[in-house]
Short mmCIF file of C-alpha atoms in Angstrom, two decimals:
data_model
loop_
_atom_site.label_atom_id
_atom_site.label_comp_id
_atom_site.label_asym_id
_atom_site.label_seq_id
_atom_site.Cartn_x
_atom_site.Cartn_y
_atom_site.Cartn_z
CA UNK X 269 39.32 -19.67 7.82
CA UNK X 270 41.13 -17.14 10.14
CA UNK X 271 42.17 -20.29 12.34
CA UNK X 272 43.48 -22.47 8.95
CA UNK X 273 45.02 -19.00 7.69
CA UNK X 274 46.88 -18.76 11.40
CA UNK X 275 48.33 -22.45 10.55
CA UNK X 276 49.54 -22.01 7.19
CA UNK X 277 49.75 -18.20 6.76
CA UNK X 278 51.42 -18.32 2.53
CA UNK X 279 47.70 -20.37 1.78
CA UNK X 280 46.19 -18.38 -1.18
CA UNK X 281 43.24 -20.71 -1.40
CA UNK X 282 42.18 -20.07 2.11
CA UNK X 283 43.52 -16.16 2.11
CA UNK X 284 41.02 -16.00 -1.42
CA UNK X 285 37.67 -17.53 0.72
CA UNK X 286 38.85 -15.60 3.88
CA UNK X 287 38.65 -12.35 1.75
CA UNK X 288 35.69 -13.42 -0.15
CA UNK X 289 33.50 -13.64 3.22
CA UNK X 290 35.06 -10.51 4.57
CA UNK X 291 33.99 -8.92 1.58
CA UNK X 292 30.38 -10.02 1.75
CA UNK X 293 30.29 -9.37 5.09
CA UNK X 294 30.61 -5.30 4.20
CA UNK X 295 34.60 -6.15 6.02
CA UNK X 296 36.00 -4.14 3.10
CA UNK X 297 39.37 -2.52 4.52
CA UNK X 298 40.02 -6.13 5.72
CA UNK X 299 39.71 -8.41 2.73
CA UNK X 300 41.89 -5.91 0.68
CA UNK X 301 45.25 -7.23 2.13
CA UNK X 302 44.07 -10.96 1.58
CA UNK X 303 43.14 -10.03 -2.00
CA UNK X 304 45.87 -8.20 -2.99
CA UNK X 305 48.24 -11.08 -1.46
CA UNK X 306 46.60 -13.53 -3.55
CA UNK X 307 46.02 -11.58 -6.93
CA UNK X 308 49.54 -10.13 -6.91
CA UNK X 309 51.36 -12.65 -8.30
CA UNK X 310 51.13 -13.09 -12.51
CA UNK X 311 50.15 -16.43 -12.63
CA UNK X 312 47.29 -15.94 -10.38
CA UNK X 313 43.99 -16.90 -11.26
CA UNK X 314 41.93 -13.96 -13.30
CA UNK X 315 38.99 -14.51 -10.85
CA UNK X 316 40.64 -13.62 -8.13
CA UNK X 317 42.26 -10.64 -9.63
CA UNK X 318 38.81 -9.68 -10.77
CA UNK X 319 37.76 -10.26 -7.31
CA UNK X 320 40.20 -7.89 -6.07
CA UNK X 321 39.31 -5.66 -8.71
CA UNK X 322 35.48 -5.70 -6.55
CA UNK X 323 36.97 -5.28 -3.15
CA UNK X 324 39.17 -1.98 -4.64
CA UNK X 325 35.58 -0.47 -6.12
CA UNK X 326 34.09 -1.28 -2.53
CA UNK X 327 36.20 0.45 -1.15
CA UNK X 328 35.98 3.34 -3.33
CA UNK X 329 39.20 3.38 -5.16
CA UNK X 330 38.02 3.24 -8.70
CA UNK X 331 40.91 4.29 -10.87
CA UNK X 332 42.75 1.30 -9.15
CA UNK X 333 39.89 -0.82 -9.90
CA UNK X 334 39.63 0.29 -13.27
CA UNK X 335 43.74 -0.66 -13.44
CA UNK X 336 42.73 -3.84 -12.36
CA UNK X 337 39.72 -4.41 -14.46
CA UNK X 338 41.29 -3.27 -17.78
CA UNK X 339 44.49 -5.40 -17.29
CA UNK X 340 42.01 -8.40 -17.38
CA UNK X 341 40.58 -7.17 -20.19
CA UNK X 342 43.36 -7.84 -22.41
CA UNK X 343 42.94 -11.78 -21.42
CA UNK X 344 42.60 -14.17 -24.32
CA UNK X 345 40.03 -15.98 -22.63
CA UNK X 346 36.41 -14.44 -23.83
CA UNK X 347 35.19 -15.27 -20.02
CA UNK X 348 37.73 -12.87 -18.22
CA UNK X 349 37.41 -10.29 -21.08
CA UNK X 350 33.96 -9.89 -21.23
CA UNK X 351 33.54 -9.88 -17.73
CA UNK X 352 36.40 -7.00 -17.18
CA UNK X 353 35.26 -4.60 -19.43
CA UNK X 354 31.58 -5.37 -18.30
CA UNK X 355 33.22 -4.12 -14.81
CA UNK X 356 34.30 -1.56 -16.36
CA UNK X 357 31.16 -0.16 -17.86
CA UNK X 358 29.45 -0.98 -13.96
CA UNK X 359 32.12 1.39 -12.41
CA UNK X 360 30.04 4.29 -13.99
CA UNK X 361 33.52 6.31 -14.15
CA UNK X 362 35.38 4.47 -16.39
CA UNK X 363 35.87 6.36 -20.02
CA UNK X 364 36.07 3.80 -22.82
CA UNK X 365 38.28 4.88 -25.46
CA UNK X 366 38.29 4.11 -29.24
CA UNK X 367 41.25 1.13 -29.04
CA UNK X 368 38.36 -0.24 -26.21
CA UNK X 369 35.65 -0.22 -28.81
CA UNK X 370 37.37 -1.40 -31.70
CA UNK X 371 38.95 -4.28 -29.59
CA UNK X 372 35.17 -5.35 -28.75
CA UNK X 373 33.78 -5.38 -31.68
CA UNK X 374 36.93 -7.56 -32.97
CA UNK X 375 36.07 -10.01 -30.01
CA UNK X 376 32.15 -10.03 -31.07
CA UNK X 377 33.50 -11.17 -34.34
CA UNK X 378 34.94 -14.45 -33.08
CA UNK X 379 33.02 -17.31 -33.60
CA UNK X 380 34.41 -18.62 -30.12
CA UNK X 381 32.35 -16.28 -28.07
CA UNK X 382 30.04 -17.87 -25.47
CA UNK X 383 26.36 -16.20 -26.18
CA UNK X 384 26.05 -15.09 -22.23
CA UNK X 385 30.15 -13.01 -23.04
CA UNK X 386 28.26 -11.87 -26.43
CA UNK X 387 25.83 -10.24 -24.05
CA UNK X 388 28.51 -8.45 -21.60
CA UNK X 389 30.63 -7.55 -24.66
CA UNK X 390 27.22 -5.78 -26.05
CA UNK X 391 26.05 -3.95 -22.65
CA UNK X 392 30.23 -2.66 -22.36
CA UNK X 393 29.72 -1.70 -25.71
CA UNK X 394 26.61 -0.05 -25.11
CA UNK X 395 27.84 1.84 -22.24
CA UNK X 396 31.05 2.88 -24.39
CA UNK X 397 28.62 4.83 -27.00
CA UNK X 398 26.34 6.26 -24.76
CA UNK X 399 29.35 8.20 -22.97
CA UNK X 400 29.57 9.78 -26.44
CA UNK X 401 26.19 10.32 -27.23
CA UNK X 402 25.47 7.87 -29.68
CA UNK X 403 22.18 6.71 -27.84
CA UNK X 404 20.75 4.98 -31.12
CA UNK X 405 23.91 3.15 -31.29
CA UNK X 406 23.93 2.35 -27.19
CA UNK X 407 20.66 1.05 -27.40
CA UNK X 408 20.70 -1.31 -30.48
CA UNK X 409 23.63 -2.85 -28.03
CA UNK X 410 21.46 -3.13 -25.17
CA UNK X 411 18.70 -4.46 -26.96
CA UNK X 412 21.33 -7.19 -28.85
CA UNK X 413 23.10 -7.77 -25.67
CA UNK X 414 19.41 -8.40 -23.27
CA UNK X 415 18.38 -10.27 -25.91
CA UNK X 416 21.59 -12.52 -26.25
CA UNK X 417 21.48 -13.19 -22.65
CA UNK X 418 17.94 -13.75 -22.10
CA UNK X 419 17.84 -16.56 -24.23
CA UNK X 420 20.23 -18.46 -21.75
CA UNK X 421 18.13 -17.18 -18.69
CA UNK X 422 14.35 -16.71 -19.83
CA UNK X 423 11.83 -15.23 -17.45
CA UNK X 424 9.05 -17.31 -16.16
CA UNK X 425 6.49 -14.56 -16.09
CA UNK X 426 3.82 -17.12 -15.81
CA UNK X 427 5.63 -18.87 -12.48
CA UNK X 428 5.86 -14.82 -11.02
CA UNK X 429 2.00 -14.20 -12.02
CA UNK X 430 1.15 -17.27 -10.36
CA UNK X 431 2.59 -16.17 -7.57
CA UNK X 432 1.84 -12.79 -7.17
CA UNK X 433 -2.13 -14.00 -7.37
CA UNK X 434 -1.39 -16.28 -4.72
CA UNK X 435 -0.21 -13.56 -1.85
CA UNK X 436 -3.17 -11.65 -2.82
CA UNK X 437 -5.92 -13.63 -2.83
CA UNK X 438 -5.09 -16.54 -0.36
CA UNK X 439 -2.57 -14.81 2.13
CA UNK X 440 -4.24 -13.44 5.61
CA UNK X 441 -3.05 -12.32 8.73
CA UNK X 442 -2.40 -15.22 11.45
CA UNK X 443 -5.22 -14.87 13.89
CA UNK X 444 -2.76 -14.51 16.64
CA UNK X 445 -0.12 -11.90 16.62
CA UNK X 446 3.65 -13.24 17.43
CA UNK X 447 5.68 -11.60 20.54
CA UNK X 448 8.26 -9.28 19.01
CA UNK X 449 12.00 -9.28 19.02
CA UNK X 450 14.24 -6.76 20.63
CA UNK X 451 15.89 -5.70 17.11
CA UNK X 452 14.32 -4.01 14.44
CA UNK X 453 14.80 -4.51 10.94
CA UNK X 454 14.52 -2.16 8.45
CA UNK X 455 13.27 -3.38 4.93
CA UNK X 456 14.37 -1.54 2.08
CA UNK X 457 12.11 -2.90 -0.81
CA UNK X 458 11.14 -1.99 -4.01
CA UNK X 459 12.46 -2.61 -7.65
CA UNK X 460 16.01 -2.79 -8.19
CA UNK X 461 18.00 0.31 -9.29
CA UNK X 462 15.31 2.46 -7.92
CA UNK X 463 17.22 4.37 -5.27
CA UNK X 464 17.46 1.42 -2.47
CA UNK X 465 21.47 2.15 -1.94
CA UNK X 466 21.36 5.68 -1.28
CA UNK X 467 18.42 5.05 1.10
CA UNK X 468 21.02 2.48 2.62
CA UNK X 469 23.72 4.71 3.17
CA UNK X 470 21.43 7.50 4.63
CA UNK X 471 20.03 5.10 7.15
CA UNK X 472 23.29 3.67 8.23
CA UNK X 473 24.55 7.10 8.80
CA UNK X 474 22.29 7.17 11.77
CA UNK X 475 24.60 5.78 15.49
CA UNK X 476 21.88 2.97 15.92
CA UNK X 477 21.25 1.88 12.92
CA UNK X 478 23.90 -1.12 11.18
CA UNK X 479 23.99 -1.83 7.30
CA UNK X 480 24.03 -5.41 6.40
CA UNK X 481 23.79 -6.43 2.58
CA UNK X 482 21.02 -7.82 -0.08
CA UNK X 483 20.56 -10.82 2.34
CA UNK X 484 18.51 -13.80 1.17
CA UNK X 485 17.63 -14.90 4.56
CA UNK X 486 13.95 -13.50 4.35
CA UNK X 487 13.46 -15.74 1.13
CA UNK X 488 15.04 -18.73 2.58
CA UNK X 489 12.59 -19.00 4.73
CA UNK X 490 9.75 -18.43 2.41
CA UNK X 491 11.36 -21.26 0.59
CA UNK X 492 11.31 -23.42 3.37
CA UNK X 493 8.13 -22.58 3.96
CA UNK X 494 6.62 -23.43 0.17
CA UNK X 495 7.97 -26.64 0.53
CA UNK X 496 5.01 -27.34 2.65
CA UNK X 497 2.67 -26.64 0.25
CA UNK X 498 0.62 -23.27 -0.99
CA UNK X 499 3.10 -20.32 0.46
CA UNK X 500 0.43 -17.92 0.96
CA UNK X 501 -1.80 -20.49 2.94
CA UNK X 502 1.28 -22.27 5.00
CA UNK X 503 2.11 -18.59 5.78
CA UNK X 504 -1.49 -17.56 7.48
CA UNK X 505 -1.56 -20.46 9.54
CA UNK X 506 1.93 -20.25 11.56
CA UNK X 507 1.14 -20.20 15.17
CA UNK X 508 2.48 -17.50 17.58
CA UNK X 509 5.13 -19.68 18.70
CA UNK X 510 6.14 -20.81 14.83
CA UNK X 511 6.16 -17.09 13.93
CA UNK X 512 8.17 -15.76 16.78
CA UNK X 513 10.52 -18.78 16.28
CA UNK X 514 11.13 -18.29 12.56
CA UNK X 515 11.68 -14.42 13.63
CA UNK X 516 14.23 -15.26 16.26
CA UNK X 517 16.11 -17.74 13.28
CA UNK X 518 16.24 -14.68 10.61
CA UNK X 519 17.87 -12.74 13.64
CA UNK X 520 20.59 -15.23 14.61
CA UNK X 521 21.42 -15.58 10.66
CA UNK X 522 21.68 -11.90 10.28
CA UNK X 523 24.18 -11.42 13.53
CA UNK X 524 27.33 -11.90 11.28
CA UNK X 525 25.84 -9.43 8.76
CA UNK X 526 25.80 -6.19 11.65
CA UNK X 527 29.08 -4.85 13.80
CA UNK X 528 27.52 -4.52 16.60
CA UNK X 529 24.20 -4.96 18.61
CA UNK X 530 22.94 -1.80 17.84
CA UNK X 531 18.86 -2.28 17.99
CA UNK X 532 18.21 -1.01 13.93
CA UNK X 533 19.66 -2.43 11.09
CA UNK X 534 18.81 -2.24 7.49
CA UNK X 535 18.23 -5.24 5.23
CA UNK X 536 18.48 -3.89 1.48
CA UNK X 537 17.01 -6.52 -0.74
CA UNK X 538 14.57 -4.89 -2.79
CA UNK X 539 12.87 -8.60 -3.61
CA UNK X 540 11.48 -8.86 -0.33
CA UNK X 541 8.35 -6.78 -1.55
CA UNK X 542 7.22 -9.78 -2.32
CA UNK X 543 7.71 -11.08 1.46
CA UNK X 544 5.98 -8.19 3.77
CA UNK X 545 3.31 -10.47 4.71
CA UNK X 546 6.16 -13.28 6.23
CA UNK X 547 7.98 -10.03 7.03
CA UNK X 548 4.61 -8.63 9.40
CA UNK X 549 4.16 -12.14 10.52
CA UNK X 550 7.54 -13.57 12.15
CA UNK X 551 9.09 -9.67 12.75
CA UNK X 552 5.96 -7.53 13.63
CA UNK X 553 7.72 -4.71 14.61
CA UNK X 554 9.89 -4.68 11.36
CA UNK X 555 9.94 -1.48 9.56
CA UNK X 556 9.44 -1.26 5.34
CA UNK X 557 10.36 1.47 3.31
CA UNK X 558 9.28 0.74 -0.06
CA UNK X 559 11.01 2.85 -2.39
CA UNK X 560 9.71 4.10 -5.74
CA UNK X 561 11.30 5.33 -8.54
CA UNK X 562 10.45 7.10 -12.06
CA UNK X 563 9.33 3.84 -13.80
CA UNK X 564 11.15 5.00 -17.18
CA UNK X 565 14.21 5.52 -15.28
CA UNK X 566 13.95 2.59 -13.46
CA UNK X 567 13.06 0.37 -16.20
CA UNK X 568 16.06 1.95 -18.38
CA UNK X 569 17.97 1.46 -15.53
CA UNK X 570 17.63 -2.14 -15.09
CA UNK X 571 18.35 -2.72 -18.83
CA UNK X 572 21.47 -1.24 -18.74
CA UNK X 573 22.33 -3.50 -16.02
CA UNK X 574 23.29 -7.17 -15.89
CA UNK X 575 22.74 -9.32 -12.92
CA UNK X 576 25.72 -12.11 -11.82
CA UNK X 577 22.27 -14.05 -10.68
CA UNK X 578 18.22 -13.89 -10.35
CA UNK X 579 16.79 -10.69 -12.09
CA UNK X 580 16.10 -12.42 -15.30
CA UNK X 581 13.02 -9.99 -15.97
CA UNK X 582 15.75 -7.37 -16.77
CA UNK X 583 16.88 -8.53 -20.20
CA UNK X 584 13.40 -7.61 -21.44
CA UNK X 585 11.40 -4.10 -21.64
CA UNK X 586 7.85 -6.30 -21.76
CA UNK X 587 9.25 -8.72 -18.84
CA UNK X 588 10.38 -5.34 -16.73
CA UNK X 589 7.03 -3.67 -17.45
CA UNK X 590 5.07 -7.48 -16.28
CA UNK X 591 7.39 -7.35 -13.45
CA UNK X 592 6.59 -4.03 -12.08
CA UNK X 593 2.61 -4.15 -12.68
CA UNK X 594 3.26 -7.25 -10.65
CA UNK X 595 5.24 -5.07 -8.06
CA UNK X 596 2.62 -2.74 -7.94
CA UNK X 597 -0.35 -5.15 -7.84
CA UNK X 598 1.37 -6.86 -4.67
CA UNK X 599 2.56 -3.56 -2.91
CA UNK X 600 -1.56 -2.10 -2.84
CA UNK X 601 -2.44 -5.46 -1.02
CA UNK X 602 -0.02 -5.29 1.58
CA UNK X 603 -0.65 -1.61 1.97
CA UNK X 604 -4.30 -2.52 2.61
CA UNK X 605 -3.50 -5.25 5.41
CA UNK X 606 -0.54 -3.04 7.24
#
């Protein structure tokens, strides 16, 4: 992209995708110039604006961000509304202000609205009236707004059960032990919203150790490896050599994730609780930090929250609650092997 970008430098297209991967690579300073280039102009696609409304809160420059975000949420269109003054409400800072809610409510009452913008509209909402106290109010949103978006994205507790009964009763350590690597990962695990950022950010303060992101290279190959058959049982069976190559694969994937070759670095994706046994297999001398937060205030926590993907559980007190007994369940079995 930096090459094509090089050959025809005005591109937005290619200045947008540049600035996208920058961004997910954690390359924050350096996708702001690309994104402000291709958001400034006033016929420019809302996504990207919205995008560059991300890449400002990145970097931390909320008010700008909120700028950003509320100009968008003026738009006609219910998917750039919704979406703006959800972005809002996520920016924890932003005050909503009585025009705000009134102009919400007025979008809820079109018959237009697209049930999953119903349910960002409702958690904005939500937000707007807990700021003020109104916590009866706030949560009759959230509980609307989960409940709106749910429907569209249901949660296969029974798939997850499944699952979480397979690791523990037909996972067990390979007989033979895989050579190491010469980089260590740290695993930051747990539920999400309980805490795994800060833990981040302390880490990374540290010379040797690099942040990356919520990778998903952990469960790509546990996918790949389910594909074969039973996970649990495909998984106690790797060889030494299968292990330590599947190790050295994660590795190589990661490299574009970490600025430098620094022997530590942190992989925050709180899902891979459910992977410590591929995790002990094909990294041995991976660390996991599992952290644990006040259930209550986790589980409010991840109602309050909406997911771009994944998460479904969230939109649902009993599907949280399943979700973390499941957690739980999974985390004493691993503790009892490692």
């Amino acid at each position: 992209l930096q090459s094509l970008l090089k050959e025809s430098p005005g591109n937005e297209d290619i200045a947008f995708k540049l600035a996208s991967n920058l961004l997910s690579l954690g390359r924050v300073s350096e996708s702001l110039p690309l994104f402000e280039m291709t958001a400034f102009p006033d016929d420019a696609p809302p996504q990207r604006k919205l995008n560059f409304g991300h890449a400002l809160k990145a970097a931390g420059s909320y008010d700008e961000a909120a700028d950003q975000y509320y100009q968008l949420a003026q738009h006609p269109d219910h998917k750039v509304s919704a979406s703006a003054y959800w972005s809002l409400a996520n920016l924890k800072r932003y005050k909503f202000s009585d025009k705000d809610k009134s102009d919400i409510k007025a979008r809820l009452r079109d018959s237009e609205v697209g049930q999953g913008y119903v349910g960002l509209y409702r958690l904005a909402l939500a937000d707007a009236f807990d700021q003020i106290g109104q916590y009866d109010k706030a949560f009759a949103e959230l509980e609307l707004g989960n409940n709106s978006i749910g429907e569209i994205r249901p949660f296969r507790g029974d798939l997850y059960h499944e699952f979480i009964n397979e690791l523990v009763s037909d996972f067990r350590e390979p007989l033979e032990s895989c050579v190491g690597h010469e980089r260590f990962p740290i695993f930051v695990v747990g539920l999400p919203r309980s805490g795994s950022t800060l833990v981040e950010q302390i880490l990374s303060s540290h010379s040797r150790v690099n942040s990356t992101d919520e990778l998903l290279f952990i469960s790509d190959i546990a996918k790949d490896l389910q594909q074969k058959g039973n996970y649990a049982d495909t998984l106690s069976q790797l060889t030494r050599q299968e292990a330590h190559k599947l190790g050295a694969t994660y590795l190589k994937r990661v490299a574009g994730y970490t600025r430098n070759l620094e022997p530590y670095f942190v992989d925050k994706t709180p899902e891979n609780f459910v992977h410590i046994g591929l995790i002990k297999t094909i990294l041995p001398k991976a660390k996991i930090i599992d952290v644990y937060r006040d259930p209550l205030d986790n589980a409010i926590s991840l109602y309050k929250q909406f997911f771009a993907q994944g998460r479904e559980y969230s939109y649902s007190i009993n599907a949280i609650i399943f979700y973390w007994q499941g957690y739980l369940t999974l985390m004493k079995h691993w503790q009892s092997l490692y």
